[in-house]
JSON list of C-alpha atoms in Angstrom, two decimals:
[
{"chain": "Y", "resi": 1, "resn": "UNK", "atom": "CA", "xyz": [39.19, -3.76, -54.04]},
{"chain": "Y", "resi": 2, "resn": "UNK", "atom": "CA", "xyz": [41.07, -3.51, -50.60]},
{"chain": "Y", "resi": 3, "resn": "UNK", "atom": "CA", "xyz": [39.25, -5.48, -48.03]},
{"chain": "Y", "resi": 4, "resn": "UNK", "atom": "CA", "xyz": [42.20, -6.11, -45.28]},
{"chain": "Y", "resi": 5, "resn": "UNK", "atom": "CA", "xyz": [44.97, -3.95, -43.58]},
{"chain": "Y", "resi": 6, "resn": "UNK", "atom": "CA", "xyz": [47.44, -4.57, -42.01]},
{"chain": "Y", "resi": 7, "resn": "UNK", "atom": "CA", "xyz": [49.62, -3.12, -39.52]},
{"chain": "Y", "resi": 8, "resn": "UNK", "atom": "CA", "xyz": [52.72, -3.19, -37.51]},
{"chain": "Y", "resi": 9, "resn": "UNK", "atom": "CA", "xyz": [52.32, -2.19, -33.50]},
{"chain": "Y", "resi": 10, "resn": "UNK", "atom": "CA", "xyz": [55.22, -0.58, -32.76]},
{"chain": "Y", "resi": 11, "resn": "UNK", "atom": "CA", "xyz": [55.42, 3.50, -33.90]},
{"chain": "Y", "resi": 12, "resn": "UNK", "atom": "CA", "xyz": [52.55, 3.13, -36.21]},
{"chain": "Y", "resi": 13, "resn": "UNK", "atom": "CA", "xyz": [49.86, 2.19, -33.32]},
{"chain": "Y", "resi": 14, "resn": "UNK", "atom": "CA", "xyz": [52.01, 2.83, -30.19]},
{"chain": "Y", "resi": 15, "resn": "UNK", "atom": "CA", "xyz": [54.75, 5.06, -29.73]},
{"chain": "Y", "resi": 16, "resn": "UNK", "atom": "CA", "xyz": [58.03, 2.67, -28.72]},
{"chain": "Y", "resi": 17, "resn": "UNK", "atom": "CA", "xyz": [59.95, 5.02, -26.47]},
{"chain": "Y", "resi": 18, "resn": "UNK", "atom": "CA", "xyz": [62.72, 3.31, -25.07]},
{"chain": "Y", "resi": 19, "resn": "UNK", "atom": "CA", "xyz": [65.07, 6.77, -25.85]},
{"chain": "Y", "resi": 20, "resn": "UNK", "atom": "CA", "xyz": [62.62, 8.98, -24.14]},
{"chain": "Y", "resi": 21, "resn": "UNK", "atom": "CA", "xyz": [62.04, 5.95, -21.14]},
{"chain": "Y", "resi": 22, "resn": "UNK", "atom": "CA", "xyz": [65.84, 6.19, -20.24]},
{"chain": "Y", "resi": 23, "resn": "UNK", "atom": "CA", "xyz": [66.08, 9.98, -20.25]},
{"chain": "Y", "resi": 24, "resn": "UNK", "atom": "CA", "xyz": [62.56, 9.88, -17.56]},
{"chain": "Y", "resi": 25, "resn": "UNK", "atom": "CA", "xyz": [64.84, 7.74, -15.74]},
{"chain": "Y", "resi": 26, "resn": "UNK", "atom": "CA", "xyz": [67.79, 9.99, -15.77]},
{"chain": "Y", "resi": 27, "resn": "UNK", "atom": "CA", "xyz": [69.78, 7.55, -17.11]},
{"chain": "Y", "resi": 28, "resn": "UNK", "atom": "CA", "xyz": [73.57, 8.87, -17.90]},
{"chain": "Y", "resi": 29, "resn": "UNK", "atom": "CA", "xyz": [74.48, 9.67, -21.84]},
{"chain": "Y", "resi": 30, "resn": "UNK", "atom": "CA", "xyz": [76.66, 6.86, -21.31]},
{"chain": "Y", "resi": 31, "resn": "UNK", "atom": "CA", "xyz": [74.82, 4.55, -20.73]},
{"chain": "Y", "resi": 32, "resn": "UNK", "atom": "CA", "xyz": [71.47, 5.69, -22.79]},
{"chain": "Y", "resi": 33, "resn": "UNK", "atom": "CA", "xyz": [74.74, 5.10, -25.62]},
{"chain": "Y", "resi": 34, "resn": "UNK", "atom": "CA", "xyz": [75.28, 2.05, -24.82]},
{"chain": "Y", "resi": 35, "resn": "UNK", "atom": "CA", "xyz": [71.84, 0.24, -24.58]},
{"chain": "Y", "resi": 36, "resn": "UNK", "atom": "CA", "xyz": [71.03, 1.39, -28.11]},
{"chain": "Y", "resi": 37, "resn": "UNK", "atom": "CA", "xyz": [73.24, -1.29, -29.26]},
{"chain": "Y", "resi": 38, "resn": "UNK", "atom": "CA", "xyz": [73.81, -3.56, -26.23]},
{"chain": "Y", "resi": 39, "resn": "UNK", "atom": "CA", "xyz": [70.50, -3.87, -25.51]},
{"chain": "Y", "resi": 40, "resn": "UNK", "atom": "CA", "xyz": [67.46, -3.09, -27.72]},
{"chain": "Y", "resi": 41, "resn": "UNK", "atom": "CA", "xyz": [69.70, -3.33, -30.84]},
{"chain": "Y", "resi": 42, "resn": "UNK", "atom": "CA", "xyz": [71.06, -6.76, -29.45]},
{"chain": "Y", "resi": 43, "resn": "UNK", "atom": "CA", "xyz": [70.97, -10.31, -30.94]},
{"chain": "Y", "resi": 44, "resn": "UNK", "atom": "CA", "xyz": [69.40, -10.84, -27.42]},
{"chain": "Y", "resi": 45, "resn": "UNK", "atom": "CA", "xyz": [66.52, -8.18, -28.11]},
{"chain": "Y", "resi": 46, "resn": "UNK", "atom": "CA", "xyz": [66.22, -9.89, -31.69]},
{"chain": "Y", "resi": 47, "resn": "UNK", "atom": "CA", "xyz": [65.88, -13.26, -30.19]},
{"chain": "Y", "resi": 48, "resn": "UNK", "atom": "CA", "xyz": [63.00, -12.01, -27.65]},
{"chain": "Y", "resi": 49, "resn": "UNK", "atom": "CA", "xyz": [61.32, -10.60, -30.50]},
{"chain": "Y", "resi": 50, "resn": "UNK", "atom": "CA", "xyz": [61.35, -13.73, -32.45]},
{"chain": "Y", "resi": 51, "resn": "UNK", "atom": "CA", "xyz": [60.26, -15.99, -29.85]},
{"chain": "Y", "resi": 52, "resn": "UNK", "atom": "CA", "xyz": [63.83, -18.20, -29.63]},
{"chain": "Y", "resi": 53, "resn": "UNK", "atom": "CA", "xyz": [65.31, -17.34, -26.11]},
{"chain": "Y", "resi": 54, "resn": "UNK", "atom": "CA", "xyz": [62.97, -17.19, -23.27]},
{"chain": "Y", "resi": 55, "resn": "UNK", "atom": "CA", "xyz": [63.14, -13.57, -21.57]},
{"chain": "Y", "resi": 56, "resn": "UNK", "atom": "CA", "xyz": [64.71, -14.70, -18.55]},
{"chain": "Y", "resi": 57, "resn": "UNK", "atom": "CA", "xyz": [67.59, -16.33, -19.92]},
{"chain": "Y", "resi": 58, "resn": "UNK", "atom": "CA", "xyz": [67.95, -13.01, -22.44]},
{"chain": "Y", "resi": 59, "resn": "UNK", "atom": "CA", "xyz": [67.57, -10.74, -18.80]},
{"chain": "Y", "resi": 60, "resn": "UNK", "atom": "CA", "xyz": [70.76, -12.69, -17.76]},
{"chain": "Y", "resi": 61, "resn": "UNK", "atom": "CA", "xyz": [72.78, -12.66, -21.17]},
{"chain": "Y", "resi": 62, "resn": "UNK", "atom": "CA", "xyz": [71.86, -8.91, -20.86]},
{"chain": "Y", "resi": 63, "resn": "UNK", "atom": "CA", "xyz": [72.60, -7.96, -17.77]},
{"chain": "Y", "resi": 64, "resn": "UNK", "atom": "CA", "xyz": [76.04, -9.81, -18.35]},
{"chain": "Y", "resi": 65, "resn": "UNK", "atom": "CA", "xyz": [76.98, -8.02, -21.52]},
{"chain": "Y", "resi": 66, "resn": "UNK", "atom": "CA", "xyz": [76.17, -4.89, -19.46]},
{"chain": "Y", "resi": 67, "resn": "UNK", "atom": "CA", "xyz": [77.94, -5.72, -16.71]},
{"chain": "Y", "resi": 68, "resn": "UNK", "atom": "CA", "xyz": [79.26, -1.69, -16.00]},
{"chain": "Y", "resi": 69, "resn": "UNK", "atom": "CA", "xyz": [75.88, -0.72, -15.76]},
{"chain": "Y", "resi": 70, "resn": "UNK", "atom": "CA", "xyz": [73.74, -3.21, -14.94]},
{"chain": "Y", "resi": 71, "resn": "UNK", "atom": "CA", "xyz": [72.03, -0.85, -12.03]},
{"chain": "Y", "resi": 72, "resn": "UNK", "atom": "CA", "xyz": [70.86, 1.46, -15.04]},
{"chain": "Y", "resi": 73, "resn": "UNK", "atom": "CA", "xyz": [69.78, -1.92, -16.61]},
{"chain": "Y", "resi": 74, "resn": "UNK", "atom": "CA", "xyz": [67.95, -3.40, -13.92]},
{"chain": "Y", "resi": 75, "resn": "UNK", "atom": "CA", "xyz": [66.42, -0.12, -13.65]},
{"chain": "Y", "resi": 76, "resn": "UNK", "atom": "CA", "xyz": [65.15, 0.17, -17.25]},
{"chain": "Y", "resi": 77, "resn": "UNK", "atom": "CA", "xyz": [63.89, -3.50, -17.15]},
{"chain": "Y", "resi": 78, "resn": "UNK", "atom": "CA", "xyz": [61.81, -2.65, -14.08]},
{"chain": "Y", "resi": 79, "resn": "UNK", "atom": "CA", "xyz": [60.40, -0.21, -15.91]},
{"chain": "Y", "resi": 80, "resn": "UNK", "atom": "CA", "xyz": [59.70, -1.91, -19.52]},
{"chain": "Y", "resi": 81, "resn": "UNK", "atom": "CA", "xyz": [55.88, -1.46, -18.78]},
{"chain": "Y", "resi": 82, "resn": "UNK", "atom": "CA", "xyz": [56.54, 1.92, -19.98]},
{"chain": "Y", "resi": 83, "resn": "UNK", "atom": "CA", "xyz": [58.45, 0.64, -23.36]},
{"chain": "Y", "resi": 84, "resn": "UNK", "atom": "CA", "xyz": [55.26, 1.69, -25.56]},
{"chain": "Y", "resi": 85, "resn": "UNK", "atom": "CA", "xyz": [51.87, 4.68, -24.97]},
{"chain": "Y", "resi": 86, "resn": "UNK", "atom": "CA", "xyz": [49.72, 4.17, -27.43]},
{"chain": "Y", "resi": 87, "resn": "UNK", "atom": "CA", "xyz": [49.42, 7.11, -30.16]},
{"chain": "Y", "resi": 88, "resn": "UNK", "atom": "CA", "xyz": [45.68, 8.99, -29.32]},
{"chain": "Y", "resi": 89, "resn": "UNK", "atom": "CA", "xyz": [44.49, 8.10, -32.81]},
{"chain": "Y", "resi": 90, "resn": "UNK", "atom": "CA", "xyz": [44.79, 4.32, -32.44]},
{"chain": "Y", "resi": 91, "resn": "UNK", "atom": "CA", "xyz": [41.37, 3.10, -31.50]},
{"chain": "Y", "resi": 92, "resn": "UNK", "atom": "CA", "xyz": [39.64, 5.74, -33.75]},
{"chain": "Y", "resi": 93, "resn": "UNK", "atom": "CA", "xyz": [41.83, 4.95, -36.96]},
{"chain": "Y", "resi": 94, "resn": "UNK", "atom": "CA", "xyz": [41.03, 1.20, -36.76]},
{"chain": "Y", "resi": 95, "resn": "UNK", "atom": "CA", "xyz": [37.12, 1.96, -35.98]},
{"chain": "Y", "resi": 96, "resn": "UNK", "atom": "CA", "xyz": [37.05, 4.39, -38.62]},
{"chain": "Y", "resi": 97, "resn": "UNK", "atom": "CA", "xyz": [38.64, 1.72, -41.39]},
{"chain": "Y", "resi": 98, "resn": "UNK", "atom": "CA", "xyz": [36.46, -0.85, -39.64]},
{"chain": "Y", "resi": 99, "resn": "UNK", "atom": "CA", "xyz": [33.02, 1.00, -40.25]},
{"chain": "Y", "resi": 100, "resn": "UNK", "atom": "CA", "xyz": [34.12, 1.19, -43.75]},
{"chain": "Y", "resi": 101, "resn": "UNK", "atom": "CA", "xyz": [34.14, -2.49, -44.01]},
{"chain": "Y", "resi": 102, "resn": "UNK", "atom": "CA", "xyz": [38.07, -3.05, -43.76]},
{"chain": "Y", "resi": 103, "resn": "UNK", "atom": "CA", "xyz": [39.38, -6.47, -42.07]},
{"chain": "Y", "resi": 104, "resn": "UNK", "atom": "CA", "xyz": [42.02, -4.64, -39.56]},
{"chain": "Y", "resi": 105, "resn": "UNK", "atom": "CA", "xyz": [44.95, -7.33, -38.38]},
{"chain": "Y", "resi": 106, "resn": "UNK", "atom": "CA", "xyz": [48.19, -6.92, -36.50]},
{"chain": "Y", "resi": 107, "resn": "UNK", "atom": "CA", "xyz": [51.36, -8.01, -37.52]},
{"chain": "Y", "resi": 108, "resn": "UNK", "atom": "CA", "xyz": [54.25, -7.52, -35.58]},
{"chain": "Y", "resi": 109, "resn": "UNK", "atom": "CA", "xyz": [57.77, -7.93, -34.30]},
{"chain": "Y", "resi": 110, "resn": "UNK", "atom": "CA", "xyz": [57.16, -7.90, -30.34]},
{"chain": "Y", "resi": 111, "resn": "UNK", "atom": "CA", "xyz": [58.70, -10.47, -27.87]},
{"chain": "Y", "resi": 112, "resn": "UNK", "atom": "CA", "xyz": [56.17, -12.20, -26.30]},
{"chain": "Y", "resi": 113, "resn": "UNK", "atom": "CA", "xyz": [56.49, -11.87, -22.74]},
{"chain": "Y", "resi": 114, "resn": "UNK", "atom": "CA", "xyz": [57.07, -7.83, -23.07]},
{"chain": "Y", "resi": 115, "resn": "UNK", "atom": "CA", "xyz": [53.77, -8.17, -25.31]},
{"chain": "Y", "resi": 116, "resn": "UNK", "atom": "CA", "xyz": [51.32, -9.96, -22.90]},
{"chain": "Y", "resi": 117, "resn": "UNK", "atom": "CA", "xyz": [53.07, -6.80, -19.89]},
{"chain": "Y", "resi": 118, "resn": "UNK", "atom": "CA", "xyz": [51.70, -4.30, -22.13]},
{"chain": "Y", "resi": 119, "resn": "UNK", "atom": "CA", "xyz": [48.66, -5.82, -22.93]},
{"chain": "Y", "resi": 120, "resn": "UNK", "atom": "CA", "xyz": [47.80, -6.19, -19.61]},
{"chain": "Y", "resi": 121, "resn": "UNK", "atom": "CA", "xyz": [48.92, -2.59, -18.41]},
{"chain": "Y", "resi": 122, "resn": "UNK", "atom": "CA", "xyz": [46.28, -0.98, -21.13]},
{"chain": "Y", "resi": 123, "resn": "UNK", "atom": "CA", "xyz": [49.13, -0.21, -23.79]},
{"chain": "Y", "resi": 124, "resn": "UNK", "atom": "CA", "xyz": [47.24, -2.03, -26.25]},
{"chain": "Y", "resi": 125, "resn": "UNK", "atom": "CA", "xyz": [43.60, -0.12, -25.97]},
{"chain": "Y", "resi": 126, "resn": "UNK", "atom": "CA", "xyz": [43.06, -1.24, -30.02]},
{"chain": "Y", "resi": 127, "resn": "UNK", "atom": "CA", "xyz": [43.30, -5.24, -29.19]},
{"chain": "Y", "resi": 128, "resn": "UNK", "atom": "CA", "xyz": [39.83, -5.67, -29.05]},
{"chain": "Y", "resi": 129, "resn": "UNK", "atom": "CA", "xyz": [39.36, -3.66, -32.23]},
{"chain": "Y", "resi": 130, "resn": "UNK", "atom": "CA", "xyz": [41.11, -5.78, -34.89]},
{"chain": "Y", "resi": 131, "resn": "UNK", "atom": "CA", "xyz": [40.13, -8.69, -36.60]},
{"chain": "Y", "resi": 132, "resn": "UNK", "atom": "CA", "xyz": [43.19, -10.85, -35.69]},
{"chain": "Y", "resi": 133, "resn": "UNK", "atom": "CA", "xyz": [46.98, -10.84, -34.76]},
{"chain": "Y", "resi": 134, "resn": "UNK", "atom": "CA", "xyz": [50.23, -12.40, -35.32]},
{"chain": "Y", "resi": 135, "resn": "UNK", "atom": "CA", "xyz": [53.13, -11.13, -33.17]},
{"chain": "Y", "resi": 136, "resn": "UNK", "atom": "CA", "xyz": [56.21, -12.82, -33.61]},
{"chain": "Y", "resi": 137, "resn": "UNK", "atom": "CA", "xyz": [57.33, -13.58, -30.24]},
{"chain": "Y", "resi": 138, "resn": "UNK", "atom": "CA", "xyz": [54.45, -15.63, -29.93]},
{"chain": "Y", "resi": 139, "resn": "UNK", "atom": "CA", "xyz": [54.89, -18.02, -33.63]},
{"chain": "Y", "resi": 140, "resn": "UNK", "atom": "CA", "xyz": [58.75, -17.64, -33.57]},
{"chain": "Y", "resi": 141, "resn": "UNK", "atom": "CA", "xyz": [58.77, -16.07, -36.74]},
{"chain": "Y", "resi": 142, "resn": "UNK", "atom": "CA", "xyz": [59.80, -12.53, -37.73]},
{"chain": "Y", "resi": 143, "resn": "UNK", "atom": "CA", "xyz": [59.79, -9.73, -40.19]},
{"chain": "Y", "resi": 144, "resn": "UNK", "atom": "CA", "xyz": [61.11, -9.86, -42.90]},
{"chain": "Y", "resi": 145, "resn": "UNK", "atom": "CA", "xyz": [61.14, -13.21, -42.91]},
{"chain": "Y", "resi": 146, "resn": "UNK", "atom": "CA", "xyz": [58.33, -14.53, -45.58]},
{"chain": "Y", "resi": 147, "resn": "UNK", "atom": "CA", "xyz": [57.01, -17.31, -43.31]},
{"chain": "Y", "resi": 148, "resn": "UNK", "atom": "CA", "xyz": [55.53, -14.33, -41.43]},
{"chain": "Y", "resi": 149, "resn": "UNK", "atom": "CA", "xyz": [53.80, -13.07, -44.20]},
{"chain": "Y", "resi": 150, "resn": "UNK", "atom": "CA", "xyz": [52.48, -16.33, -45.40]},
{"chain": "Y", "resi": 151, "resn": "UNK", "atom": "CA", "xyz": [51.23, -17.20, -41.77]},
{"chain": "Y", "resi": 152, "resn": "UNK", "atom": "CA", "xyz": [49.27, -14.34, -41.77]},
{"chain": "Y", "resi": 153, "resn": "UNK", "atom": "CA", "xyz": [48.22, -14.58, -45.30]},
{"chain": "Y", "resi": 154, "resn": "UNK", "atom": "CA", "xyz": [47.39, -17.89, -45.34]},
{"chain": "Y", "resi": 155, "resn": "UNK", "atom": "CA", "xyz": [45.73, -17.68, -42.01]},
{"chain": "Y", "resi": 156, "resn": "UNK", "atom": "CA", "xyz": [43.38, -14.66, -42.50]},
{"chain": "Y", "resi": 157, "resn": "UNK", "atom": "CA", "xyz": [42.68, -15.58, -46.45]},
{"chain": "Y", "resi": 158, "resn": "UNK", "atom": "CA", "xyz": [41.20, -19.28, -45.10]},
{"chain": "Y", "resi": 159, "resn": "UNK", "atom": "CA", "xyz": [39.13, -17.27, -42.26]},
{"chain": "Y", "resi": 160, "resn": "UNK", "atom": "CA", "xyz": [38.00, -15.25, -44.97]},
{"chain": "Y", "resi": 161, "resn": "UNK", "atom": "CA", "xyz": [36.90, -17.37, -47.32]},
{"chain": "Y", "resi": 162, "resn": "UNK", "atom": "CA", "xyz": [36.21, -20.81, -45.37]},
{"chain": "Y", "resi": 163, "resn": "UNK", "atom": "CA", "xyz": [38.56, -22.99, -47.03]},
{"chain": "Y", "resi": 164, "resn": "UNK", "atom": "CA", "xyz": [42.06, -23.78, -47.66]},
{"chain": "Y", "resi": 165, "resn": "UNK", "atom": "CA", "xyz": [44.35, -20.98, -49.93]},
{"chain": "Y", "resi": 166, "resn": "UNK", "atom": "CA", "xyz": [45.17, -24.58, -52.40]},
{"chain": "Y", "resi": 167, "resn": "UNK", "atom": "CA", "xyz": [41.20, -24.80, -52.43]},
{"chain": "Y", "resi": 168, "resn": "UNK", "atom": "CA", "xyz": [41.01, -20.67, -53.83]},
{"chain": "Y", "resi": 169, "resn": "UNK", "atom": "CA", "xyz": [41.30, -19.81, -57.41]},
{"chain": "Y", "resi": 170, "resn": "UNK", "atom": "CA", "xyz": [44.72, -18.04, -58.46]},
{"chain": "Y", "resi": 171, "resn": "UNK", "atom": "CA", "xyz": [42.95, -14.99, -59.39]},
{"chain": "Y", "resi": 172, "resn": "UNK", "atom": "CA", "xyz": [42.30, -14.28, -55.25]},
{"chain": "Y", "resi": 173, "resn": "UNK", "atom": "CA", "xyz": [45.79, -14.58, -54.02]},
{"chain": "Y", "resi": 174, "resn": "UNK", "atom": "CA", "xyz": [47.05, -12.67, -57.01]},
{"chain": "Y", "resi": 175, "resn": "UNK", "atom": "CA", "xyz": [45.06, -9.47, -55.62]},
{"chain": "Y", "resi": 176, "resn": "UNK", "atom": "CA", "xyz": [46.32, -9.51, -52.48]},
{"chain": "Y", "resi": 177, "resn": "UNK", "atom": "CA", "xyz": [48.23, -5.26, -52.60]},
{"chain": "Y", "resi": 178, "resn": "UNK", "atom": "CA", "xyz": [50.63, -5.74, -50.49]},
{"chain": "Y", "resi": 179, "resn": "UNK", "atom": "CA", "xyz": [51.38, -1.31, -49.80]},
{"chain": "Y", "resi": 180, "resn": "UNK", "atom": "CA", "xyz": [54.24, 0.30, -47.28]},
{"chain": "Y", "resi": 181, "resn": "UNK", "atom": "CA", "xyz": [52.55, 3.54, -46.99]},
{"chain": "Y", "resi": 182, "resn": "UNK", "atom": "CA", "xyz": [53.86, 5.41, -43.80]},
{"chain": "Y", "resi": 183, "resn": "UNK", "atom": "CA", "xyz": [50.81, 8.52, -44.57]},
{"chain": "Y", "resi": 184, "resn": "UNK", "atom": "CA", "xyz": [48.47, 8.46, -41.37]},
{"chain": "Y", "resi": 185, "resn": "UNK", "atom": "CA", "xyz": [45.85, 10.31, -44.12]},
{"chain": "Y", "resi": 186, "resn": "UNK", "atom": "CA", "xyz": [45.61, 7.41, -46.39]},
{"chain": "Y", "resi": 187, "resn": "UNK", "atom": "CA", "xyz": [42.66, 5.86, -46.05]},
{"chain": "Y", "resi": 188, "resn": "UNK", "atom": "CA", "xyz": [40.92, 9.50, -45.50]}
]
């Protein structure tokens, strides 16, 4: 029997828009091209989300490995507030599993500083709803990396059952489903 789920913040409970973000700011082709890669498909991005370069030294490595158009980069980073919306359904889908008697947790590659921003602009209306969290900025660890997993394994299956996972008979972490279903419908 499922009792947990789990799952990841970023286009499954919010809607990460960086694309649609630089187009509101009428940000040139060009440089919309560029920031795909050079920015949040950087090894500087990476390192933000896992919590191993602090954002203000990645702001500078940034802005210095987009150097021709740091202006459109200063711009978007002003503006990073408005990274994420949450999708309508959030709250309701994680209420809804909830009153069925599902343990809802988080777990997800965010960097830590841009995390706490959109917590505290509202992006984030489900917080309050779920059972726990781990986002990876914040335990510099990241997906796919299995130390992620176990934290949050070990973590919520010792909250669950009051004592330690070496303490729990095999047959309990042998039943954990781990399931990548992408189907907004399946738990209905």
């Amino acid at each position: 029997m499922i009792k947990n789920v789990v799952f990841d913040i970023g286009n499954v409970l919010v809607d990460f828009r960086w694309r649609e973000l630089m187009k509101n700011l009428n940000l040139s082709k060009e440089a919309q091209d560029r920031f795909e890669t050079s920015v949040f498909g950087s090894c500087w991005w990476h390192d933000l989300d896992h919590g191993t370069i602090d954002e203000k030294d990645a702001v500078i490595r940034l802005r210095e490995d987009n150097i021709e158009f740091r202006e459109a980069f200063d711009l978007v980073w002003e503006n990073r507030d408005k990274l994420v919306k949450p999708y309508d359904y959030a709250v309701s889908w994680i209420d809804s599993l909830k009153e069925q008697g599902y343990h809802v947790y988080l777990l997800s590659n965010y960097p830590r500083d841009i995390f706490t921003l959109h917590a505290n602009v509202g992006s984030f209306p489900f917080l309050d709803h779920v059972d726990g969290k781990i986002v990876s900025g914040f335990v510099q660890m990241i997906k796919p990396d299995a130390d992620i997993y176990e934290k949050l394994i070990k973590g919520y299956t010792e909250k669950q059952w009051g004592r330690d996972c070496k303490d729990l008979p095999s047959f309990i972490i042998k039943r954990l489903p781990l399931r990548f279903v992408y189907d907004n419908n399946y738990f209905n």
